[in-house]
Short mmCIF file of C-alpha atoms and ligand atoms in Angstrom, two decimals:
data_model
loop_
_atom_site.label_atom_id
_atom_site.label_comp_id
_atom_site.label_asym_id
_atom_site.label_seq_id
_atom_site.Cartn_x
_atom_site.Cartn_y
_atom_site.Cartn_z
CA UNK J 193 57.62 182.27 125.41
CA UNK J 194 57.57 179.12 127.80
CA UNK J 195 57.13 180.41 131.51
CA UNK J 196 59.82 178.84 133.92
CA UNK J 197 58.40 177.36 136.93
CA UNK J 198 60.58 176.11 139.31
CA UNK J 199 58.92 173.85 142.21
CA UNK J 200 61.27 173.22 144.97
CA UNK J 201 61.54 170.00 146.80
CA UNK J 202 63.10 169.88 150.25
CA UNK J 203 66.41 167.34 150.15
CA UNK J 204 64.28 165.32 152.96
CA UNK J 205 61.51 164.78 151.01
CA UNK J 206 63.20 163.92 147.88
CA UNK J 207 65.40 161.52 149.75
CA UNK J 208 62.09 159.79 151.51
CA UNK J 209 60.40 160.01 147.53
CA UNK J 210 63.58 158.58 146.53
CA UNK J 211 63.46 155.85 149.29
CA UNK J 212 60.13 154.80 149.00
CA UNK J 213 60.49 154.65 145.25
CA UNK J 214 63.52 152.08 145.45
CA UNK J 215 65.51 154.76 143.46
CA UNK J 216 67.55 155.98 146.84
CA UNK J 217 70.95 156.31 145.66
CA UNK J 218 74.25 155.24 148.23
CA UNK J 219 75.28 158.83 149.53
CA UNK J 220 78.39 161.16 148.12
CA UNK J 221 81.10 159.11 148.70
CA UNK J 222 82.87 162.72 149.76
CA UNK J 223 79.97 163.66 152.63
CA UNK J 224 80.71 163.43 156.10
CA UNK J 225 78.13 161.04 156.45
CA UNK J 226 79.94 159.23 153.99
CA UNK J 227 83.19 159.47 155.67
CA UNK J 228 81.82 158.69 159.12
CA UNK J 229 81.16 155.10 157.39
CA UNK J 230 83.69 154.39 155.84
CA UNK J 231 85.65 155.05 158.73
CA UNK J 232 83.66 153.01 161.21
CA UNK J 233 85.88 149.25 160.66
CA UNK J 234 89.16 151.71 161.35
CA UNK J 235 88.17 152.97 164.46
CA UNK J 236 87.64 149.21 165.67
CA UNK J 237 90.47 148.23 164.45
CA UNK J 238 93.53 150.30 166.12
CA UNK J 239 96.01 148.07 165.21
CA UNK J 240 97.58 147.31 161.71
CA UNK J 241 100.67 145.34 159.79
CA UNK J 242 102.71 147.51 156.99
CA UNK J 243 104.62 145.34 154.75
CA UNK J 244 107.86 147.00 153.00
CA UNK J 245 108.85 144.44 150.29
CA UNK J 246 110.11 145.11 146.92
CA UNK J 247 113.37 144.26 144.87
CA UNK J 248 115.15 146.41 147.41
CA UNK J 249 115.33 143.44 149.56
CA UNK J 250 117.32 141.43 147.92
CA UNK J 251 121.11 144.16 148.11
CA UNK J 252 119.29 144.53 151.90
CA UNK J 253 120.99 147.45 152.57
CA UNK J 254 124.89 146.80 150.54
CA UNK J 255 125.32 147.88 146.99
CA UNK J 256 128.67 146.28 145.61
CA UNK J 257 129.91 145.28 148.33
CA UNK J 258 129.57 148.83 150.39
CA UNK J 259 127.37 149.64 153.09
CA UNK J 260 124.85 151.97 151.87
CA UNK J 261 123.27 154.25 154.72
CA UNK J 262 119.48 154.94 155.34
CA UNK J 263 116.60 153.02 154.76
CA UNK J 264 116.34 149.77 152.97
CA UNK J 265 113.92 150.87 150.20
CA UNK J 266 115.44 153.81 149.58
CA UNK J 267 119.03 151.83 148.19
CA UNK J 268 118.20 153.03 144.44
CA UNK J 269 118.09 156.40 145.36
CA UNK J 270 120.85 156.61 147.91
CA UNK J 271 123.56 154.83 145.78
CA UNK J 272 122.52 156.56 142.33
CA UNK J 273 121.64 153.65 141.08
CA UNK J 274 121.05 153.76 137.25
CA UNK J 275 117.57 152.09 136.08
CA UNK J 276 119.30 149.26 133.63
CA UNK J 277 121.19 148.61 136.66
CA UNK J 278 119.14 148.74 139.49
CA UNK J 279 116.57 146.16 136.89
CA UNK J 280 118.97 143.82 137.07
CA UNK J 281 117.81 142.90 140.62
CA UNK J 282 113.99 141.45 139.61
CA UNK J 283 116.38 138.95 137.76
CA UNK J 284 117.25 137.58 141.33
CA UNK J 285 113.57 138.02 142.32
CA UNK J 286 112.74 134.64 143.57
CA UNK J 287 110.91 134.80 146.65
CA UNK J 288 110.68 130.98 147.15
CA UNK J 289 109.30 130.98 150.93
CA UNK J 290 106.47 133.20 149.84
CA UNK J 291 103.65 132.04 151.92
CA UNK J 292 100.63 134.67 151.99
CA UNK J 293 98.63 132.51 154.16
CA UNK J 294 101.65 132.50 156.25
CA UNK J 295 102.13 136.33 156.45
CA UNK J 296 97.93 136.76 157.28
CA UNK J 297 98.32 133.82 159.71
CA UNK J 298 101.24 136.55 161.78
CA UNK J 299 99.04 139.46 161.85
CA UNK J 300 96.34 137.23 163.00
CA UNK J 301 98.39 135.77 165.82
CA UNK J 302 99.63 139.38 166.24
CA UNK J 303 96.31 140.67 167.04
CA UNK J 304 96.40 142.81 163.78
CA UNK J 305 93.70 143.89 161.97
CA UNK J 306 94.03 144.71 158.73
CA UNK J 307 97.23 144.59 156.40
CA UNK J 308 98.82 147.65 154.22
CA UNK J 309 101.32 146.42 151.63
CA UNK J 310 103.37 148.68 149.28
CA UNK J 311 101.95 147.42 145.80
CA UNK J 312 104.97 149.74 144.35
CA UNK J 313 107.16 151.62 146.32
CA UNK J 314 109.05 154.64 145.17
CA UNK J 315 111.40 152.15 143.01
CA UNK J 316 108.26 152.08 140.85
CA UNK J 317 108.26 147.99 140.89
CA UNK J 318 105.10 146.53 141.18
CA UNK J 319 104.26 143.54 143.25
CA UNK J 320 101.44 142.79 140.76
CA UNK J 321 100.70 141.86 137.21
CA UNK J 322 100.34 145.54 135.82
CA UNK J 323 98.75 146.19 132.30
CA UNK J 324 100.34 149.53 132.40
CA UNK J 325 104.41 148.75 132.80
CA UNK J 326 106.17 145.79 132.58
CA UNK J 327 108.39 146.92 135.78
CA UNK J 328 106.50 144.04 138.09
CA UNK J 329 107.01 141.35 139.47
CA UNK J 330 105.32 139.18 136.63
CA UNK J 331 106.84 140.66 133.41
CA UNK J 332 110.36 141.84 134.96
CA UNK J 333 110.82 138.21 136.82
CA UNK J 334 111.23 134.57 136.55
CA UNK J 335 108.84 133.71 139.44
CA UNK J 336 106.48 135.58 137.31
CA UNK J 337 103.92 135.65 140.95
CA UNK J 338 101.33 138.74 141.31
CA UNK J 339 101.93 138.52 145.04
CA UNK J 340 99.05 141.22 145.62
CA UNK J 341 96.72 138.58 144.10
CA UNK J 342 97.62 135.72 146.57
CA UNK J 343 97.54 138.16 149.24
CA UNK J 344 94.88 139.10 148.44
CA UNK J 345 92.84 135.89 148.15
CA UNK J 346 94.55 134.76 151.85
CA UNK J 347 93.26 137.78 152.89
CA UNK J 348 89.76 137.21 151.57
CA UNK J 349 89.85 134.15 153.05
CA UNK J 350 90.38 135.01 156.34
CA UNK J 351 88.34 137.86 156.31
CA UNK J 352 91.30 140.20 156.67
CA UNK J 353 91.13 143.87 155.42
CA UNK J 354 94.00 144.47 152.78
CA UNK J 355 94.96 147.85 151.71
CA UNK J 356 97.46 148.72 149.15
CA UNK J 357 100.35 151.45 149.77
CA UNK J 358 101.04 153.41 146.32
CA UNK J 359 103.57 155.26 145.61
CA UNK J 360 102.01 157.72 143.25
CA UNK J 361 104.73 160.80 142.71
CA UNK J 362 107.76 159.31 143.39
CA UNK J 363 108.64 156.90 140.82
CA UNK J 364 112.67 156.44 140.43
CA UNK J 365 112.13 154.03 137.36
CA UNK J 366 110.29 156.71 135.23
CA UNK J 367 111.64 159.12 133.14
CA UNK J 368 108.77 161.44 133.98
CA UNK J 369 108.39 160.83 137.48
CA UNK J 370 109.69 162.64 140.46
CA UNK J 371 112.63 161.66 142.22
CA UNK J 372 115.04 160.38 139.99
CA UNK J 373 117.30 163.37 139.25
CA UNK J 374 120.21 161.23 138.35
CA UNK J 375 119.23 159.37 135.28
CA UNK J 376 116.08 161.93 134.32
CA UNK J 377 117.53 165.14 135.59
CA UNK J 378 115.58 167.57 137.64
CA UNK J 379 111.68 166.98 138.53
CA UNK J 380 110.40 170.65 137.32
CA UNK J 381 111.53 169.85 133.64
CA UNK J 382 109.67 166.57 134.01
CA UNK J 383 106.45 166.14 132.25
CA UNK J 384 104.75 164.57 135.30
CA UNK J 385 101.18 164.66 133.92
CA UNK J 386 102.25 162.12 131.52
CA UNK J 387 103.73 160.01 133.96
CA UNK J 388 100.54 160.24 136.51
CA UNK J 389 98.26 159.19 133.07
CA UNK J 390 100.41 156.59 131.73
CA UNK J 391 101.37 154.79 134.86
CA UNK J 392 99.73 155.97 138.42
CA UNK J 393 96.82 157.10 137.62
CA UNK J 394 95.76 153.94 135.57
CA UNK J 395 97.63 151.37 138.30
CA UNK J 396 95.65 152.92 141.07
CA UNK J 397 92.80 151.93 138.73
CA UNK J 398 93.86 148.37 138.46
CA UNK J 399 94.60 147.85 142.21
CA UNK J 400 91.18 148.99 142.63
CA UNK J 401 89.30 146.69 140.15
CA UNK J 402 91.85 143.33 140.32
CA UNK J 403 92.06 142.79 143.96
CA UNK J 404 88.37 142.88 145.63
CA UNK J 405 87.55 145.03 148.03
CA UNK J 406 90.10 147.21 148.85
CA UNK J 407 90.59 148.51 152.58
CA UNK J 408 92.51 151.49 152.02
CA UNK J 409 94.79 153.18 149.60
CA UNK J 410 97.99 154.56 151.29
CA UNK J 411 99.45 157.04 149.27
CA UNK J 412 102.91 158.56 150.30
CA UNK J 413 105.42 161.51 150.04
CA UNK J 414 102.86 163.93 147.51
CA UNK J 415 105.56 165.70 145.85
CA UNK J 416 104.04 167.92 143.01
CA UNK J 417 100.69 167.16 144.01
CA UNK J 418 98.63 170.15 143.44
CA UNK J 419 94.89 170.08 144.47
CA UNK J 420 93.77 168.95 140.87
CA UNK J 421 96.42 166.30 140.24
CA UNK J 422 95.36 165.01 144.02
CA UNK J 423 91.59 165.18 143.07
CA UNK J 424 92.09 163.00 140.03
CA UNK J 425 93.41 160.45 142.78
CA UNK J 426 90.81 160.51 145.07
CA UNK J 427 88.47 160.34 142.00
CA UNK J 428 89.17 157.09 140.95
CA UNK J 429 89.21 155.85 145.06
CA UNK J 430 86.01 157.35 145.12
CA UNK J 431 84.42 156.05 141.57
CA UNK J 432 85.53 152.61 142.30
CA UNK J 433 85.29 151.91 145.68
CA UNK J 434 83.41 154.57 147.16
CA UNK J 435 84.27 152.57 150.70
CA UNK J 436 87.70 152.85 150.32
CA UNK J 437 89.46 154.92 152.61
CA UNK J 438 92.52 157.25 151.64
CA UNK J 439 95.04 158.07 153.75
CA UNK J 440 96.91 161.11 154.74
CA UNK J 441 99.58 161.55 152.26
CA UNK J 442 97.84 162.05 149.11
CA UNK J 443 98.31 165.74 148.83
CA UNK J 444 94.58 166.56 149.48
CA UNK J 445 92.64 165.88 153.10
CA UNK J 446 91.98 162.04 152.76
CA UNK J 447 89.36 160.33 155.37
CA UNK J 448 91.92 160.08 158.35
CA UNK J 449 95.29 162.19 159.39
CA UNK J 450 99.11 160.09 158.60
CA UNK J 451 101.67 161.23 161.19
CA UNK J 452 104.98 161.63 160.69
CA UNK J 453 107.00 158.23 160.63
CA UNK J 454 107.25 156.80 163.96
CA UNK J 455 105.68 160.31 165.55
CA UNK J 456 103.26 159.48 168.05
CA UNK J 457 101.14 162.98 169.22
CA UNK J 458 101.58 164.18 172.67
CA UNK J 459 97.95 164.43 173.30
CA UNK J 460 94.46 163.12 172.23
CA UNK J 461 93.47 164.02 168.89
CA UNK J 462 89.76 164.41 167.68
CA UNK J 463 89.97 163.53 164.22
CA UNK J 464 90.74 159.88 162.60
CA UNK J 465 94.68 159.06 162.62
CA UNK J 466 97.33 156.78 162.37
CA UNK J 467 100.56 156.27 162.80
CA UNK J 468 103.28 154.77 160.39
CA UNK J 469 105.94 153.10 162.78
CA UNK J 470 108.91 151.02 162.22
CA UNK J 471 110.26 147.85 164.61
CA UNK J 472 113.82 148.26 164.00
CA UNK J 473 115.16 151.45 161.92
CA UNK J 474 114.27 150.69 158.41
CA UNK J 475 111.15 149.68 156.49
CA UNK J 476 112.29 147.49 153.86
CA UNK J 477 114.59 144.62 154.78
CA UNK J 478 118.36 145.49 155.90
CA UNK J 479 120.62 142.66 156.78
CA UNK J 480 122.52 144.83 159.16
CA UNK J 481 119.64 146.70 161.28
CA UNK J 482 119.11 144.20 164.32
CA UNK J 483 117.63 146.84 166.87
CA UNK J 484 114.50 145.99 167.21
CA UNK J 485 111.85 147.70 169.55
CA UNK J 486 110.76 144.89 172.10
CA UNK J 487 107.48 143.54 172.90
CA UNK J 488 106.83 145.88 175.79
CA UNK J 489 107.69 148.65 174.28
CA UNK J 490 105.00 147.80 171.12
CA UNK J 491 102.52 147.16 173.47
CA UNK J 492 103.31 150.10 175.51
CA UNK J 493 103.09 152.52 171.90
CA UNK J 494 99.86 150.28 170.99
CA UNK J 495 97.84 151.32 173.75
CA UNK J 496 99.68 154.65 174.15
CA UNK J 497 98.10 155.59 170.76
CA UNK J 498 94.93 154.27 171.01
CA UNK J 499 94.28 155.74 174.52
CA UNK J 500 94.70 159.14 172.03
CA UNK J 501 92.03 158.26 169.71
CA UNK J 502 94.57 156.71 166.91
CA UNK J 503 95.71 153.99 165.15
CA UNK J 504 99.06 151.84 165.10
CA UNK J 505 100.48 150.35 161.91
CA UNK J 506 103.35 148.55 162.56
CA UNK J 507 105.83 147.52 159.86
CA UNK J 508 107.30 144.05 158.92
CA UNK J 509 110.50 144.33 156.02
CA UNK J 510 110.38 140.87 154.47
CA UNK J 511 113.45 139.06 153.49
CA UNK J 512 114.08 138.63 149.60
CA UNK J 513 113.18 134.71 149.80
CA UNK J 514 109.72 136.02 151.27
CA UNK J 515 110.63 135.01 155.00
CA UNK J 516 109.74 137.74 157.66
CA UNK J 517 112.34 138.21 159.81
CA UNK J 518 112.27 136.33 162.94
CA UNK J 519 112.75 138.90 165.29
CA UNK J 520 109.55 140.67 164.36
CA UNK J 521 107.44 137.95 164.34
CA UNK J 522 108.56 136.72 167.86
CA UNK J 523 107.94 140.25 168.54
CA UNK J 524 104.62 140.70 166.85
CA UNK J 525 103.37 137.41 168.18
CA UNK J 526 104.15 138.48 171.75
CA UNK J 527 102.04 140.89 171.48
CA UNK J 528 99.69 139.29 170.42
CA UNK J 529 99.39 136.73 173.45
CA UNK J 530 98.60 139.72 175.84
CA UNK J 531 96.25 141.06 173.26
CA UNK J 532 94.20 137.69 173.01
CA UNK J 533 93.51 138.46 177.01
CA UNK J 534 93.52 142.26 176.78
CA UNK J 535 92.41 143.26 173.57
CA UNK J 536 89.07 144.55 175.04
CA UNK J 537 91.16 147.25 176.21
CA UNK J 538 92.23 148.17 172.36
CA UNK J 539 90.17 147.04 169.61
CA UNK J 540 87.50 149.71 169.37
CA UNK J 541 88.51 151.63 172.83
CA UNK J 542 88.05 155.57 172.84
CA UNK J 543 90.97 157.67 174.56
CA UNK J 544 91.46 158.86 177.64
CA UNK J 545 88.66 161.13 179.22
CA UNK J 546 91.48 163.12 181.33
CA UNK J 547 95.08 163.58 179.66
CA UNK J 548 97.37 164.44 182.82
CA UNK J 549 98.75 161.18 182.78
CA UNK J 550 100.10 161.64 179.19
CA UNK J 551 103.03 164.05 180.20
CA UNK J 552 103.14 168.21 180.08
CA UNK J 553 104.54 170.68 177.69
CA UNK J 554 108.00 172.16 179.16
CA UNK J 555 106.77 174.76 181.55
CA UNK J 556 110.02 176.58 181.19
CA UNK J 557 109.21 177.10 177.30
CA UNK J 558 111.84 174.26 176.25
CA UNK J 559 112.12 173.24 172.73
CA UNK J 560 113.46 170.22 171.06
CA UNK J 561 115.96 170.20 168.30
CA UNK J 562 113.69 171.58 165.18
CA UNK J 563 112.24 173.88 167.58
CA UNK J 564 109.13 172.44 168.86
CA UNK J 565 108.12 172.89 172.18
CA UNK J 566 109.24 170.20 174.50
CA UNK J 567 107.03 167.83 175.39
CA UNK J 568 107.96 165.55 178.83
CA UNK J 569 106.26 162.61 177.78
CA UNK J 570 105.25 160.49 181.39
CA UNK J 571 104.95 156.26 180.58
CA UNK J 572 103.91 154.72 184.22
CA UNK J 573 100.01 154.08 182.62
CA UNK J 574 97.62 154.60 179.97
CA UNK J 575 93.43 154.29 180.18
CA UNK J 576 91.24 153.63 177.18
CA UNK J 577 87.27 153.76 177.79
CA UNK J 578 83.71 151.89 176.76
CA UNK J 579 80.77 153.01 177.56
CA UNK J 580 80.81 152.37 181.85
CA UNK J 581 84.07 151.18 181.76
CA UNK J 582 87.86 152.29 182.09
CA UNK J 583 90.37 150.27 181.46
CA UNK J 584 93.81 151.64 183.16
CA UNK J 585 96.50 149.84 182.06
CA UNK J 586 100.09 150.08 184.12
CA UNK J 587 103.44 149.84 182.41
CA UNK J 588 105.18 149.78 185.83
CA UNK J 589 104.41 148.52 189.28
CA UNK J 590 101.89 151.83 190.46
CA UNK J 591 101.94 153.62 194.35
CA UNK J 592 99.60 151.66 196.26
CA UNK J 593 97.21 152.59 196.65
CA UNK J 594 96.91 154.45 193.15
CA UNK J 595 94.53 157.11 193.35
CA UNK J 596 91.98 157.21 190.74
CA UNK J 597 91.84 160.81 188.51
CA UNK J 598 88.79 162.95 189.32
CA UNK J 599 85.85 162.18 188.49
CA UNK J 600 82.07 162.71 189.42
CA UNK J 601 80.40 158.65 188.75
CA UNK J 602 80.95 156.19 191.60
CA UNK J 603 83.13 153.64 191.05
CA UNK J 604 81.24 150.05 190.75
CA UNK J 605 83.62 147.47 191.07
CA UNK J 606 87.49 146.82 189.59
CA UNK J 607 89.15 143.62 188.65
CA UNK J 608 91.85 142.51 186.03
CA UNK J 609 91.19 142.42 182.79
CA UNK J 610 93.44 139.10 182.12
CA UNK J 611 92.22 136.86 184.13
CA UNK J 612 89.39 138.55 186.09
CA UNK J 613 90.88 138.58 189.30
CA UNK J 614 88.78 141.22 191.72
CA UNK J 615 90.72 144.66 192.47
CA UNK J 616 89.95 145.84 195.57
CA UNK J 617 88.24 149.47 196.30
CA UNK J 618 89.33 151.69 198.92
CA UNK J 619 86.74 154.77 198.96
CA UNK J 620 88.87 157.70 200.89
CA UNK J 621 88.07 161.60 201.34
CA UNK J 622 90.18 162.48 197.95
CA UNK J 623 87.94 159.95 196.35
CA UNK J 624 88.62 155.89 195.18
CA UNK J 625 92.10 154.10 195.14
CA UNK J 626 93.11 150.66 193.85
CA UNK J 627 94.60 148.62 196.14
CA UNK J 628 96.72 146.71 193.36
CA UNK J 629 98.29 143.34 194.07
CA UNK J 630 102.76 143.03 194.14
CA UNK J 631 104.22 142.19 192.40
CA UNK J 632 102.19 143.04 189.32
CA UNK J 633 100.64 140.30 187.73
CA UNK J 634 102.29 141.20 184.09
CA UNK J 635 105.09 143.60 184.49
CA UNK J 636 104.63 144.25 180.76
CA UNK J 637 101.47 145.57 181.00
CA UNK J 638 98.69 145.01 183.75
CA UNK J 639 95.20 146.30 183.19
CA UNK J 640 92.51 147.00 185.14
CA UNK J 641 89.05 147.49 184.33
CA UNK J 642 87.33 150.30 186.55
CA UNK J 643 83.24 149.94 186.23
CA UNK J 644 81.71 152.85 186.80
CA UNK J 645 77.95 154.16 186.68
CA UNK J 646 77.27 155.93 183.38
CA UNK J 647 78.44 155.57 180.41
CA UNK J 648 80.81 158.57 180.21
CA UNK J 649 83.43 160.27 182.70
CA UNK J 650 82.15 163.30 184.61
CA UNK J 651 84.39 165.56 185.62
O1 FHN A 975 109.81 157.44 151.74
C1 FHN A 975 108.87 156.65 152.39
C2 FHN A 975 109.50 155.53 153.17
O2 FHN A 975 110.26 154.75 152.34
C3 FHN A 975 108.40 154.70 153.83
O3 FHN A 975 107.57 154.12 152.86
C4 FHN A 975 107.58 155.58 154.74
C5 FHN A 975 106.44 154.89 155.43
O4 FHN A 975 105.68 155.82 156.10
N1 FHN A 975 107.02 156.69 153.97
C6 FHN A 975 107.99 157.52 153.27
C7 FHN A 975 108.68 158.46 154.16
O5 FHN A 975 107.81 159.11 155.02
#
């Protein structure tokens, strides 16, 4: 009999072995470590552009000649719309003012950056040349364009991160998967194992080998996603591009937290998130839905959010020629001017080291309409934070002088961030105040960078 001798190596030593022999291997793509990495472009980034575009675009919101209610991409499902007749519409596909350069060029201006584009919404209709289904936009049209491949290569270009949004339960167009109750009949007699093999599973696959690198994989609404059928999912993500991130709809914990749409926290959260947010109501194209957010209001939810530790992705609902509508790009572009001189205050900035200024739970135990407790949200200013520096930034004219929140470091020096203009410093006995100029320089949003010795707040 052959005596069993097990020698144990400690992990360290193996790893430096490893190292040192040039057979180190890149670390589990599901380790912290792992995560921390991948996450590291994300947390510099803070601000994003969604992209809603499918067939959808082109009844923009009418089906035979009625107004149908909700949002754009959701027209199939709203108005019962059988598949041979809702197929008709990728006849009409022609999206003639396509420009990808065009669309990278607005998130550039925008200060955006990365991109997320819904490579097949719950419609099931690609925006790519799939192998698996002919329900794209190459087989099913006449432009016969695989728009995620010239995205993609404008995005390569210009060194913008793209990441794909997949739809990968919902899938109106297939017999077997979920949603489409009117033409397949109800979800738990579906086979939707066969429908994840045959079609998501393997088109996740593609995205991830056809396109280059791949930013992040936004998957949505995880009906009938149980652990394993998630795992599978993050399986592929992982084998492929281990540096992929996954969002937080999948069904299982992906690398960062999705809030609801258009649900910005009340407070700072610890853990990597983003928010999904709309600039009118819908987030595929409607021809009726003109209300659109306005610049200050954007910038105000921009550095709301990041002054909680998230991220904003901001949605665009191209028209059906391929044209985004002008109202969000004036929007979007706006925006972007103030963040050309006060981006410093955004791109990589951590959240606020106090919170007061955020707003207060109801003290009289409140609640809102589903029952949550009320939050009273407060807007006059936001601060973000670098290491020695605060950067308060005012959404309306402040008291003068404003009164700095507690803190233990002295105060160095102040001055605005736009155009450097020195804030003066009035040390009283409650502590430092700003003595802000009137009016304020940009009634939009004003902000002012308070230097102060060390690198962290000490309260
Ligand atoms: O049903 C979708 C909707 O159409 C849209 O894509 C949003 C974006 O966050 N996600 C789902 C609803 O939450």
């Amino acid at each position: 009999m052959r005596s069993r001798i097990a020698i144990i190596v400690p992990a360290s030593v193996l790893a430096i072995g490893l190292a040192s022999s040039g057979w180190a291997q890149a670390p589990d793509p599901n380790s912290a470590e792992a995560k921390k990495a991948r996450l590291a472009w994300f947390h510099q980034a803070k601000y994003g552009l969604f992209i809603h575009w499918g067939v959808y675009a082109i009844p923009a919101g009418g089906w035979k000649g009625a107004r149908v209610p909700g949002i754009g991409e959701w027209i199939m499902f709203r108005a019962r719309i059988p598949v041979p007749e809702y197929e008709q519409l990728a006849k009409q596909w022609n999206p003639v003012k396509f420009d990808a350069e065009a669309w990278v060029q607005l998130a550039s201006d925008a200060g955006m950056k990365y991109i997320v584009i819904t490579s097949k919404h719950h419609d099931g209709f690609a925006l790519y040349d799939s192998k698996v289904s002919r329900w794209d936009a190459v087989d099913a049209t006449a432009s016969k364009r695989d728009i995620l491949k010239e995205l993609a290569a404008a995005c390569a270009k210009h060194g913008m991160p793209l990441g794909f949004y997949y739809s990968q339960a919902q899938d109106w167009h297939e017999p077997n998967g979920a949603g489409n109750t009117w033409d397949f009949g109800p979800d738990d007699k579906k086979d939707f194992d066969q429908y994840l093999r045959e079609k998501a599973e393997p088109q996740v696959r593609e995205l991830l080998t056809e396109y280059g690198p791949v930013a992040l994989v936004w998957f949505d609404t995880p009906r009938m996603m149980t652990p394993e059928r998630s795992r599978r999912f993050t399986d592929i993500v992982r084998t492929l591009q281990p540096k992929t991130l996954i969002d937080g709809r999948l069904g299982a914990a992906g690398d960062y937290v999705s809030t609801g749409d258009n649900v910005i926290p009340g407070e700072v959260q610890s853990t990597a998130w983003e928010v999904p947010a709309t600039l009118n109501h819908t987030w595929g194209y409607r021809k009726d839905d003109h209300d659109w957010k306005s610049p200050g209001d954007v910038t105000f939810k921009l550095v709301d959010i990041v002054s909680k530790g998230g991220n904003y992705l901001l949605n665009v609902g191209p028209m059906a020629d391929g044209v985004i509508p002008q109202p969000s790009q004036d929007t979007l572009r706006t925006v972007g001017r103030w963040l050309k001189l006060n981006g410093e205050a955004v791109y990589g900035a951590g959240p606020t080291p106090w919170g007061d200024e955020l707003g207060e739970s109801s003290s009289k135990g409140a609640r809102d309409l589903r029952g949550n407790p009320l939050f009273l949200s407060r807007n006059e200013w936001r601060v973000t934070t670098r290491p020695g520096k605060l950067y308060f930034t005012f959404f309306h004219e402040p008291r003068v002088p404003f009164e700095l929140p507690a803190m233990k470091n002295k105060v160095k020096r102040a001055y605005r961030l736009a155009d450097g203009h020195p804030i003066e410093l009035k040390v009283e006995a409650g502590g430092p105040r700003l003595l802000i100029d009137r009016p304020i320089h940009d009634p939009m949003a004003t902000v002012v960078v308070v230097e102060i010795e060390g690198d962290a707040v000490e309260r």
